[in-house]
Amino acid sequence: MYAQLVETGTRAVKSLDEMDPQERAFQERINAGIKIEPKDWMPEAYRKTLVRQISQHAHSEYVGMLPEGNWISRAPSLKRKAILMAKVQDEAGHALYLYSAVETLGVTRDGVYRDLLAGKAKYSSIFNYPTLTWADIGAIGWLVDGSAIVNQIPICRCSFGPYARAMVRVCKEESFHQRQGYDIMLALARGTPEQKRMAQDSLNRWWWPSLAMHGPADEQSVNSAQSMAWKIKQHTNDELRQKFIDQTVPQAEFLGLSIPDPLLKWNEVRGHYDFGPIDWEDFFRVVKGQGPCNRERLAARNRAWEEGAWFRDALIAHVDKHRAQDKAA
């Protein structure tokens, strides 16, 4: 229970005694594990936090189609092509589930999407790195989707009902994506020396951005404490990052690949892997729009929006026509 003040970063969480009766009743429902539904009363800060997080999650799924879609026409076999096409289609579906969930909070899909196009809304920094080789598709599935699963499984227990329910299917499909990526890496690691070098190079480039995916270190995160009080989050960023490392290092060992971290070692006392420092300057630089592919990603999404205008107009005209017919009848 949050009966005392908890501080993380520069934000503080109210104690129950500091809340007004309505807010206290809301927090007590959350503490009791009762889901909050769209028509229930909620603090405006809770609603805004969810709008920000769910819309950014949706944007990440939508932008995340781009680095993988880049390789559909160059997949090494028809089987790999079909699997990759299915995966990219899944990502579009995940964005749809999440845009639908955020609409229950009183915002429009077009509104949050226009924020993305204008550069006002963020998406996961990981998708601003280029996919240089086919091995990168494997690394994205294994590392990026593996990292996402660690982040997203706890969201299935999120206090906001629509978000929690959307994540159940998303997590099941992300598990498929992670296995697909690992299968690619396994094939390359067991292939020719050149293929194994390609897999190692990809791991070298994607390892650190995958660790940063879990968000800033706890001491730098100003929102985690409140999100955990509201049970939007279940674990801190550092806890999720540690879990990802602990489960991924043995997988890399099975592949015969080396984690690009000279400080990585098993700590018997902690029962976890110790690891080296993350380059947070690079992380925040990419978040601020200065990554290798930031401009390219936003340009692609803006182009898709503009080229799809005719379809949206036709769809609205079709709906308006039938509404007029129904009204006349």
mmCIF file of C-alpha atoms in Angstrom:
data_model
loop_
_atom_site.group_PDB
_atom_site.id
_atom_site.type_symbol
_atom_site.label_atom_id
_atom_site.label_comp_id
_atom_site.label_asym_id
_atom_site.label_seq_id
_atom_site.Cartn_x
_atom_site.Cartn_y
_atom_site.Cartn_z
ATOM 1 C CA MET A 1 0.000 0.000 0.000
ATOM 2 C CA TYR A 2 1.137 3.562 -0.681
ATOM 3 C CA ALA A 3 0.645 4.859 2.837
ATOM 4 C CA GLN A 4 3.761 7.003 2.773
ATOM 5 C CA LEU A 5 5.518 9.335 0.374
ATOM 6 C CA VAL A 6 7.668 7.586 -2.209
ATOM 7 C CA GLU A 7 10.139 9.529 -4.326
ATOM 8 C CA THR A 8 11.807 8.589 -7.586
ATOM 9 C CA GLY A 9 13.682 11.065 -9.727
ATOM 10 C CA THR A 10 11.967 14.452 -9.311
ATOM 11 C CA ARG A 11 8.357 13.232 -8.947
ATOM 12 C CA ALA A 12 6.676 12.273 -5.684
ATOM 13 C CA VAL A 13 3.707 9.987 -5.114
ATOM 14 C CA LYS A 14 0.899 11.129 -2.810
ATOM 15 C CA SER A 15 0.145 9.113 0.276
ATOM 16 C CA LEU A 16 -3.446 7.949 0.819
ATOM 17 C CA ASP A 17 -3.775 10.516 3.612
ATOM 18 C CA GLU A 18 -2.971 13.332 1.170
ATOM 19 C CA MET A 19 -5.665 12.313 -1.325
ATOM 20 C CA ASP A 20 -9.200 13.683 -1.462
ATOM 21 C CA PRO A 21 -11.972 11.093 -0.851
ATOM 22 C CA GLN A 22 -12.628 10.409 -4.551
ATOM 23 C CA GLU A 23 -8.972 9.954 -5.388
ATOM 24 C CA ARG A 24 -8.461 7.797 -2.292
ATOM 25 C CA ALA A 25 -11.344 5.528 -3.321
ATOM 26 C CA PHE A 26 -9.811 5.243 -6.790
ATOM 27 C CA GLN A 27 -6.408 4.275 -5.373
ATOM 28 C CA GLU A 28 -7.971 1.752 -3.012
ATOM 29 C CA ARG A 29 -9.710 0.061 -5.966
ATOM 30 C CA ILE A 30 -6.366 -0.218 -7.719
ATOM 31 C CA ASN A 31 -4.696 -1.553 -4.578
ATOM 32 C CA ALA A 32 -7.437 -4.198 -4.394
ATOM 33 C CA GLY A 33 -6.656 -5.325 -7.965
ATOM 34 C CA ILE A 34 -9.921 -4.024 -9.474
ATOM 35 C CA LYS A 35 -9.611 -3.005 -13.123
ATOM 36 C CA ILE A 36 -10.400 0.582 -14.073
ATOM 37 C CA GLU A 37 -12.739 0.827 -17.072
ATOM 38 C CA PRO A 38 -13.215 3.810 -19.437
ATOM 39 C CA LYS A 39 -16.470 5.022 -17.853
ATOM 40 C CA ASP A 40 -15.072 4.880 -14.313
ATOM 41 C CA TRP A 41 -13.902 8.063 -12.625
ATOM 42 C CA MET A 42 -10.131 8.495 -12.803
ATOM 43 C CA PRO A 43 -7.694 11.293 -11.926
ATOM 44 C CA GLU A 44 -6.808 13.415 -14.921
ATOM 45 C CA ALA A 45 -3.119 12.641 -14.376
ATOM 46 C CA TYR A 46 -3.888 8.895 -14.585
ATOM 47 C CA ARG A 47 -5.765 9.419 -17.859
ATOM 48 C CA LYS A 48 -2.994 11.551 -19.335
ATOM 49 C CA THR A 49 -0.344 9.028 -18.322
ATOM 50 C CA LEU A 50 -2.257 6.257 -20.063
ATOM 51 C CA VAL A 51 -2.844 8.352 -23.188
ATOM 52 C CA ARG A 52 0.887 9.062 -23.392
ATOM 53 C CA GLN A 53 1.984 5.471 -22.744
ATOM 54 C CA ILE A 54 -0.587 3.649 -24.874
ATOM 55 C CA SER A 55 -0.267 6.029 -27.820
ATOM 56 C CA GLN A 56 3.528 5.798 -27.714
ATOM 57 C CA HIS A 57 3.198 2.023 -27.586
ATOM 58 C CA ALA A 58 0.895 2.103 -30.621
ATOM 59 C CA HIS A 59 3.266 4.412 -32.492
ATOM 60 C CA SER A 60 6.152 2.040 -31.739
ATOM 61 C CA GLU A 61 4.277 -0.894 -33.254
ATOM 62 C CA TYR A 62 3.407 1.145 -36.332
ATOM 63 C CA VAL A 63 6.871 2.632 -36.887
ATOM 64 C CA GLY A 64 8.408 -0.740 -36.016
ATOM 65 C CA MET A 65 7.021 -2.179 -39.250
ATOM 66 C CA LEU A 66 9.481 -0.096 -41.265
ATOM 67 C CA PRO A 67 12.924 -1.581 -40.472
ATOM 68 C CA GLU A 68 11.592 -5.117 -41.009
ATOM 69 C CA GLY A 69 9.412 -4.284 -44.010
ATOM 70 C CA ASN A 70 12.634 -3.100 -45.619
ATOM 71 C CA TRP A 71 13.733 -6.747 -45.875
ATOM 72 C CA ILE A 72 10.551 -8.445 -47.148
ATOM 73 C CA SER A 73 11.670 -8.263 -50.779
ATOM 74 C CA ARG A 74 15.198 -9.434 -49.865
ATOM 75 C CA ALA A 75 14.440 -12.347 -47.540
ATOM 76 C CA PRO A 76 16.709 -15.322 -48.387
ATOM 77 C CA SER A 77 13.876 -17.785 -49.067
ATOM 78 C CA LEU A 78 10.153 -17.912 -49.762
ATOM 79 C CA LYS A 79 9.590 -19.395 -46.288
ATOM 80 C CA ARG A 80 11.473 -16.554 -44.610
ATOM 81 C CA LYS A 81 9.589 -14.025 -46.730
ATOM 82 C CA ALA A 82 6.190 -15.463 -45.736
ATOM 83 C CA ILE A 83 7.135 -15.485 -42.037
ATOM 84 C CA LEU A 84 8.418 -11.914 -42.167
ATOM 85 C CA MET A 85 5.288 -10.709 -43.967
ATOM 86 C CA ALA A 86 3.147 -12.329 -41.267
ATOM 87 C CA LYS A 87 5.210 -10.639 -38.580
ATOM 88 C CA VAL A 88 4.946 -7.180 -40.130
ATOM 89 C CA GLN A 89 1.202 -7.706 -40.469
ATOM 90 C CA ASP A 90 1.069 -8.612 -36.774
ATOM 91 C CA GLU A 91 2.769 -5.327 -35.884
ATOM 92 C CA ALA A 92 0.083 -3.408 -37.782
ATOM 93 C CA GLY A 93 -2.529 -5.349 -35.823
ATOM 94 C CA HIS A 94 -0.842 -4.495 -32.526
ATOM 95 C CA ALA A 95 -0.954 -0.803 -33.436
ATOM 96 C CA LEU A 96 -4.664 -1.174 -34.229
ATOM 97 C CA TYR A 97 -5.432 -2.809 -30.856
ATOM 98 C CA LEU A 98 -3.558 -0.077 -29.027
ATOM 99 C CA TYR A 99 -4.994 2.857 -30.977
ATOM 100 C CA SER A 100 -8.421 1.401 -30.203
ATOM 101 C CA ALA A 101 -7.523 1.140 -26.510
ATOM 102 C CA VAL A 102 -6.320 4.740 -26.299
ATOM 103 C CA GLU A 103 -9.535 5.982 -27.925
ATOM 104 C CA THR A 104 -11.452 4.756 -24.871
ATOM 105 C CA LEU A 105 -9.709 7.531 -22.910
ATOM 106 C CA GLY A 106 -11.469 10.295 -24.815
ATOM 107 C CA VAL A 107 -8.923 11.038 -27.535
ATOM 108 C CA THR A 108 -9.200 10.299 -31.240
ATOM 109 C CA ARG A 109 -6.999 7.983 -33.229
ATOM 110 C CA ASP A 110 -6.367 10.708 -35.793
ATOM 111 C CA GLY A 111 -5.415 13.098 -33.015
ATOM 112 C CA VAL A 112 -2.734 10.930 -31.427
ATOM 113 C CA TYR A 113 -1.515 9.861 -34.857
ATOM 114 C CA ARG A 114 -1.145 13.469 -36.011
ATOM 115 C CA ASP A 115 0.979 14.085 -32.913
ATOM 116 C CA LEU A 116 3.296 11.340 -34.161
ATOM 117 C CA LEU A 117 3.467 12.804 -37.651
ATOM 118 C CA ALA A 118 4.237 16.249 -36.263
ATOM 119 C CA GLY A 119 7.037 14.874 -34.103
ATOM 120 C CA LYS A 120 5.200 15.743 -30.859
ATOM 121 C CA ALA A 121 4.728 12.130 -29.763
ATOM 122 C CA LYS A 122 7.507 9.635 -29.166
ATOM 123 C CA TYR A 123 7.942 6.001 -30.114
ATOM 124 C CA SER A 124 10.534 3.444 -29.059
ATOM 125 C CA SER A 125 14.034 4.706 -29.811
ATOM 126 C CA ILE A 126 15.068 1.214 -30.996
ATOM 127 C CA PHE A 127 13.310 1.682 -34.335
ATOM 128 C CA ASN A 128 15.572 4.563 -35.286
ATOM 129 C CA TYR A 129 18.481 2.227 -35.996
ATOM 130 C CA PRO A 130 18.999 0.791 -39.497
ATOM 131 C CA THR A 131 18.682 -2.856 -40.551
ATOM 132 C CA LEU A 132 21.905 -3.328 -42.491
ATOM 133 C CA THR A 133 21.870 -7.114 -43.032
ATOM 134 C CA TRP A 134 19.441 -10.039 -42.913
ATOM 135 C CA ALA A 135 20.920 -10.919 -39.511
ATOM 136 C CA ASP A 136 19.425 -7.677 -38.187
ATOM 137 C CA ILE A 137 15.958 -9.151 -38.768
ATOM 138 C CA GLY A 138 16.976 -12.037 -36.548
ATOM 139 C CA ALA A 139 18.417 -9.702 -33.917
ATOM 140 C CA ILE A 140 15.259 -7.594 -33.875
ATOM 141 C CA GLY A 141 13.112 -10.662 -33.304
ATOM 142 C CA TRP A 142 15.401 -12.177 -30.701
ATOM 143 C CA LEU A 143 16.543 -9.060 -28.822
ATOM 144 C CA VAL A 144 14.047 -6.279 -29.546
ATOM 145 C CA ASP A 145 10.926 -8.426 -29.365
ATOM 146 C CA GLY A 146 12.458 -10.362 -26.488
ATOM 147 C CA SER A 147 12.954 -7.087 -24.660
ATOM 148 C CA ALA A 148 9.407 -6.041 -25.530
ATOM 149 C CA ILE A 149 7.994 -9.273 -24.090
ATOM 150 C CA VAL A 150 9.739 -8.643 -20.776
ATOM 151 C CA ASN A 151 8.221 -5.148 -20.721
ATOM 152 C CA GLN A 152 4.772 -6.122 -21.931
ATOM 153 C CA ILE A 153 3.827 -9.294 -20.072
ATOM 154 C CA PRO A 154 3.373 -7.326 -16.815
ATOM 155 C CA ILE A 155 1.082 -4.909 -18.695
ATOM 156 C CA CYS A 156 -1.414 -7.788 -19.027
ATOM 157 C CA ARG A 157 -2.009 -7.069 -15.319
ATOM 158 C CA CYS A 158 -2.243 -3.305 -15.855
ATOM 159 C CA SER A 159 -4.929 -1.531 -13.823
ATOM 160 C CA PHE A 160 -6.600 -0.108 -16.960
ATOM 161 C CA GLY A 161 -8.826 -2.814 -18.428
ATOM 162 C CA PRO A 162 -8.681 -2.036 -22.191
ATOM 163 C CA TYR A 163 -4.878 -1.826 -22.149
ATOM 164 C CA ALA A 164 -4.475 -5.032 -20.147
ATOM 165 C CA ARG A 165 -6.835 -6.994 -22.410
ATOM 166 C CA ALA A 166 -5.184 -5.733 -25.612
ATOM 167 C CA MET A 167 -1.800 -6.881 -24.333
ATOM 168 C CA VAL A 168 -2.851 -10.517 -23.896
ATOM 169 C CA ARG A 169 -2.962 -11.137 -27.644
ATOM 170 C CA VAL A 170 -0.035 -8.822 -28.339
ATOM 171 C CA CYS A 171 2.204 -10.807 -25.973
ATOM 172 C CA LYS A 172 1.224 -14.131 -27.524
ATOM 173 C CA GLU A 173 2.150 -12.857 -30.966
ATOM 174 C CA GLU A 174 5.370 -11.241 -29.726
ATOM 175 C CA SER A 175 6.414 -14.656 -28.397
ATOM 176 C CA PHE A 176 6.138 -15.973 -31.957
ATOM 177 C CA HIS A 177 8.201 -13.035 -33.189
ATOM 178 C CA GLN A 178 10.928 -13.719 -30.639
ATOM 179 C CA ARG A 179 11.160 -17.370 -31.661
ATOM 180 C CA GLN A 180 11.249 -16.384 -35.325
ATOM 181 C CA GLY A 181 14.183 -14.054 -34.676
ATOM 182 C CA TYR A 182 16.073 -16.609 -32.615
ATOM 183 C CA ASP A 183 15.582 -19.191 -35.373
ATOM 184 C CA ILE A 184 17.225 -16.835 -37.864
ATOM 185 C CA MET A 185 20.156 -16.264 -35.522
ATOM 186 C CA LEU A 186 20.481 -20.001 -34.893
ATOM 187 C CA ALA A 187 20.597 -20.727 -38.638
ATOM 188 C CA LEU A 188 23.283 -18.078 -39.152
ATOM 189 C CA ALA A 189 25.317 -19.117 -36.099
ATOM 190 C CA ARG A 190 25.380 -22.710 -37.373
ATOM 191 C CA GLY A 191 26.049 -21.662 -40.955
ATOM 192 C CA THR A 192 29.232 -20.616 -42.686
ATOM 193 C CA PRO A 193 31.916 -18.598 -40.870
ATOM 194 C CA GLU A 194 30.736 -15.542 -42.808
ATOM 195 C CA GLN A 195 27.144 -16.080 -41.674
ATOM 196 C CA LYS A 196 28.220 -16.465 -38.054
ATOM 197 C CA ARG A 197 30.247 -13.250 -38.304
ATOM 198 C CA MET A 198 27.142 -11.545 -39.675
ATOM 199 C CA ALA A 199 25.127 -12.766 -36.675
ATOM 200 C CA GLN A 200 27.815 -11.583 -34.245
ATOM 201 C CA ASP A 201 28.012 -8.166 -35.898
ATOM 202 C CA SER A 202 24.249 -7.789 -35.602
ATOM 203 C CA LEU A 203 24.325 -8.769 -31.929
ATOM 204 C CA ASN A 204 27.092 -6.225 -31.358
ATOM 205 C CA ARG A 205 24.973 -3.427 -32.813
ATOM 206 C CA TRP A 206 21.592 -4.303 -31.287
ATOM 207 C CA TRP A 207 22.566 -5.395 -27.764
ATOM 208 C CA TRP A 208 22.941 -2.005 -26.132
ATOM 209 C CA PRO A 209 19.895 -0.354 -27.785
ATOM 210 C CA SER A 210 17.863 -3.381 -26.658
ATOM 211 C CA LEU A 211 18.940 -2.774 -23.055
ATOM 212 C CA ALA A 212 18.015 0.908 -23.336
ATOM 213 C CA MET A 213 14.531 -0.120 -24.542
ATOM 214 C CA HIS A 214 13.513 -0.679 -20.932
ATOM 215 C CA GLY A 215 13.775 3.038 -20.310
ATOM 216 C CA PRO A 216 16.116 5.258 -18.309
ATOM 217 C CA ALA A 217 17.820 4.001 -15.157
ATOM 218 C CA ASP A 218 15.529 4.174 -12.151
ATOM 219 C CA GLU A 219 17.264 7.230 -10.723
ATOM 220 C CA GLN A 220 16.616 9.059 -14.022
ATOM 221 C CA SER A 221 12.987 7.959 -14.407
ATOM 222 C CA VAL A 222 10.575 10.606 -13.144
ATOM 223 C CA ASN A 223 7.347 8.721 -13.901
ATOM 224 C CA SER A 224 7.986 5.178 -12.680
ATOM 225 C CA ALA A 225 6.946 5.601 -9.041
ATOM 226 C CA GLN A 226 3.535 7.056 -9.866
ATOM 227 C CA SER A 227 2.924 4.562 -12.668
ATOM 228 C CA MET A 228 3.702 1.740 -10.257
ATOM 229 C CA ALA A 229 1.404 3.243 -7.616
ATOM 230 C CA TRP A 230 -1.373 3.211 -10.208
ATOM 231 C CA LYS A 231 -0.318 -0.300 -11.306
ATOM 232 C CA ILE A 232 0.153 0.837 -14.867
ATOM 233 C CA LYS A 233 3.648 -0.568 -14.364
ATOM 234 C CA GLN A 234 4.464 -3.567 -12.193
ATOM 235 C CA HIS A 235 8.269 -3.353 -12.170
ATOM 236 C CA THR A 236 10.946 -0.671 -12.396
ATOM 237 C CA ASN A 237 12.979 -0.129 -15.561
ATOM 238 C CA ASP A 238 16.098 -1.594 -13.979
ATOM 239 C CA GLU A 239 14.243 -4.698 -12.777
ATOM 240 C CA LEU A 240 12.950 -5.347 -16.304
ATOM 241 C CA ARG A 241 16.378 -4.737 -17.810
ATOM 242 C CA GLN A 242 17.991 -7.202 -15.392
ATOM 243 C CA LYS A 243 15.398 -9.849 -16.194
ATOM 244 C CA PHE A 244 16.031 -9.458 -19.917
ATOM 245 C CA ILE A 245 19.802 -9.787 -19.473
ATOM 246 C CA ASP A 246 19.510 -12.829 -17.215
ATOM 247 C CA GLN A 247 17.338 -14.715 -19.709
ATOM 248 C CA THR A 248 19.189 -13.628 -22.865
ATOM 249 C CA VAL A 249 22.835 -14.293 -21.955
ATOM 250 C CA PRO A 250 22.357 -18.098 -21.804
ATOM 251 C CA GLN A 251 20.612 -17.948 -25.186
ATOM 252 C CA ALA A 252 23.626 -16.175 -26.681
ATOM 253 C CA GLU A 253 25.911 -18.817 -25.171
ATOM 254 C CA PHE A 254 23.850 -21.557 -26.835
ATOM 255 C CA LEU A 255 24.246 -19.765 -30.163
ATOM 256 C CA GLY A 256 27.999 -19.551 -29.636
ATOM 257 C CA LEU A 257 27.858 -15.755 -29.861
ATOM 258 C CA SER A 258 29.516 -13.258 -27.520
ATOM 259 C CA ILE A 259 27.652 -10.501 -25.706
ATOM 260 C CA PRO A 260 29.519 -7.248 -26.531
ATOM 261 C CA ASP A 261 30.105 -6.307 -22.899
ATOM 262 C CA PRO A 262 33.539 -6.982 -21.349
ATOM 263 C CA LEU A 263 32.103 -6.297 -17.874
ATOM 264 C CA LEU A 264 29.371 -8.915 -18.160
ATOM 265 C CA LYS A 265 29.729 -11.643 -15.525
ATOM 266 C CA TRP A 266 27.578 -13.803 -13.257
ATOM 267 C CA ASN A 267 27.305 -12.488 -9.702
ATOM 268 C CA GLU A 268 26.842 -15.397 -7.299
ATOM 269 C CA VAL A 269 25.859 -13.112 -4.429
ATOM 270 C CA ARG A 270 23.132 -11.261 -6.330
ATOM 271 C CA GLY A 271 22.062 -14.255 -8.393
ATOM 272 C CA HIS A 272 22.094 -12.037 -11.496
ATOM 273 C CA TYR A 273 24.477 -10.937 -14.226
ATOM 274 C CA ASP A 274 26.475 -7.775 -13.638
ATOM 275 C CA PHE A 275 26.847 -5.652 -16.769
ATOM 276 C CA GLY A 276 28.608 -2.561 -18.022
ATOM 277 C CA PRO A 277 27.306 1.024 -18.234
ATOM 278 C CA ILE A 278 24.736 1.935 -20.873
ATOM 279 C CA ASP A 279 25.419 4.925 -23.116
ATOM 280 C CA TRP A 280 22.485 7.055 -21.984
ATOM 281 C CA GLU A 281 23.732 10.038 -23.979
ATOM 282 C CA ASP A 282 23.135 8.041 -27.172
ATOM 283 C CA PHE A 283 19.715 6.944 -25.910
ATOM 284 C CA PHE A 284 18.534 10.484 -25.169
ATOM 285 C CA ARG A 285 20.034 11.774 -28.411
ATOM 286 C CA VAL A 286 17.945 9.271 -30.383
ATOM 287 C CA VAL A 287 14.837 10.019 -28.298
ATOM 288 C CA LYS A 288 15.259 13.705 -29.147
ATOM 289 C CA GLY A 289 15.215 12.930 -32.870
ATOM 290 C CA GLN A 290 18.910 12.721 -33.669
ATOM 291 C CA GLY A 291 19.206 8.983 -34.320
ATOM 292 C CA PRO A 292 20.392 7.408 -37.585
ATOM 293 C CA CYS A 293 16.867 6.954 -38.985
ATOM 294 C CA ASN A 294 14.594 9.353 -37.061
ATOM 295 C CA ARG A 295 13.888 11.601 -40.032
ATOM 296 C CA GLU A 296 13.531 8.661 -42.393
ATOM 297 C CA ARG A 297 10.974 6.940 -40.159
ATOM 298 C CA LEU A 298 8.798 10.025 -39.721
ATOM 299 C CA ALA A 299 9.041 10.861 -43.416
ATOM 300 C CA ALA A 300 7.813 7.361 -44.291
ATOM 301 C CA ARG A 301 4.837 7.633 -41.925
ATOM 302 C CA ASN A 302 3.937 11.104 -43.216
ATOM 303 C CA ARG A 303 4.132 9.841 -46.789
ATOM 304 C CA ALA A 304 1.822 6.934 -45.972
ATOM 305 C CA TRP A 305 -0.664 9.333 -44.347
ATOM 306 C CA GLU A 306 -0.695 11.614 -47.375
ATOM 307 C CA GLU A 307 -0.951 8.784 -49.898
ATOM 308 C CA GLY A 308 -3.839 7.255 -47.947
ATOM 309 C CA ALA A 309 -5.925 10.441 -47.922
ATOM 310 C CA TRP A 310 -8.020 9.323 -50.903
ATOM 311 C CA PHE A 311 -9.057 6.152 -49.105
ATOM 312 C CA ARG A 312 -10.018 7.976 -45.900
ATOM 313 C CA ASP A 313 -12.046 10.486 -47.911
ATOM 314 C CA ALA A 314 -13.806 7.708 -49.829
ATOM 315 C CA LEU A 315 -14.559 5.818 -46.640
ATOM 316 C CA ILE A 316 -16.065 8.891 -44.961
ATOM 317 C CA ALA A 317 -18.121 9.656 -48.061
ATOM 318 C CA HIS A 318 -19.435 6.078 -48.056
ATOM 319 C CA VAL A 319 -20.400 6.314 -44.384
ATOM 320 C CA ASP A 320 -22.061 9.715 -44.866
ATOM 321 C CA LYS A 321 -24.050 8.386 -47.824
ATOM 322 C CA HIS A 322 -25.469 5.504 -45.821
ATOM 323 C CA ARG A 323 -26.228 7.740 -42.855
ATOM 324 C CA ALA A 324 -28.195 10.040 -45.163
ATOM 325 C CA GLN A 325 -30.099 7.064 -46.599
ATOM 326 C CA ASP A 326 -30.904 5.766 -43.117
ATOM 327 C CA LYS A 327 -32.104 9.208 -42.038
ATOM 328 C CA ALA A 328 -34.308 9.547 -45.143
ATOM 329 C CA ALA A 329 -35.836 6.120 -44.516
#
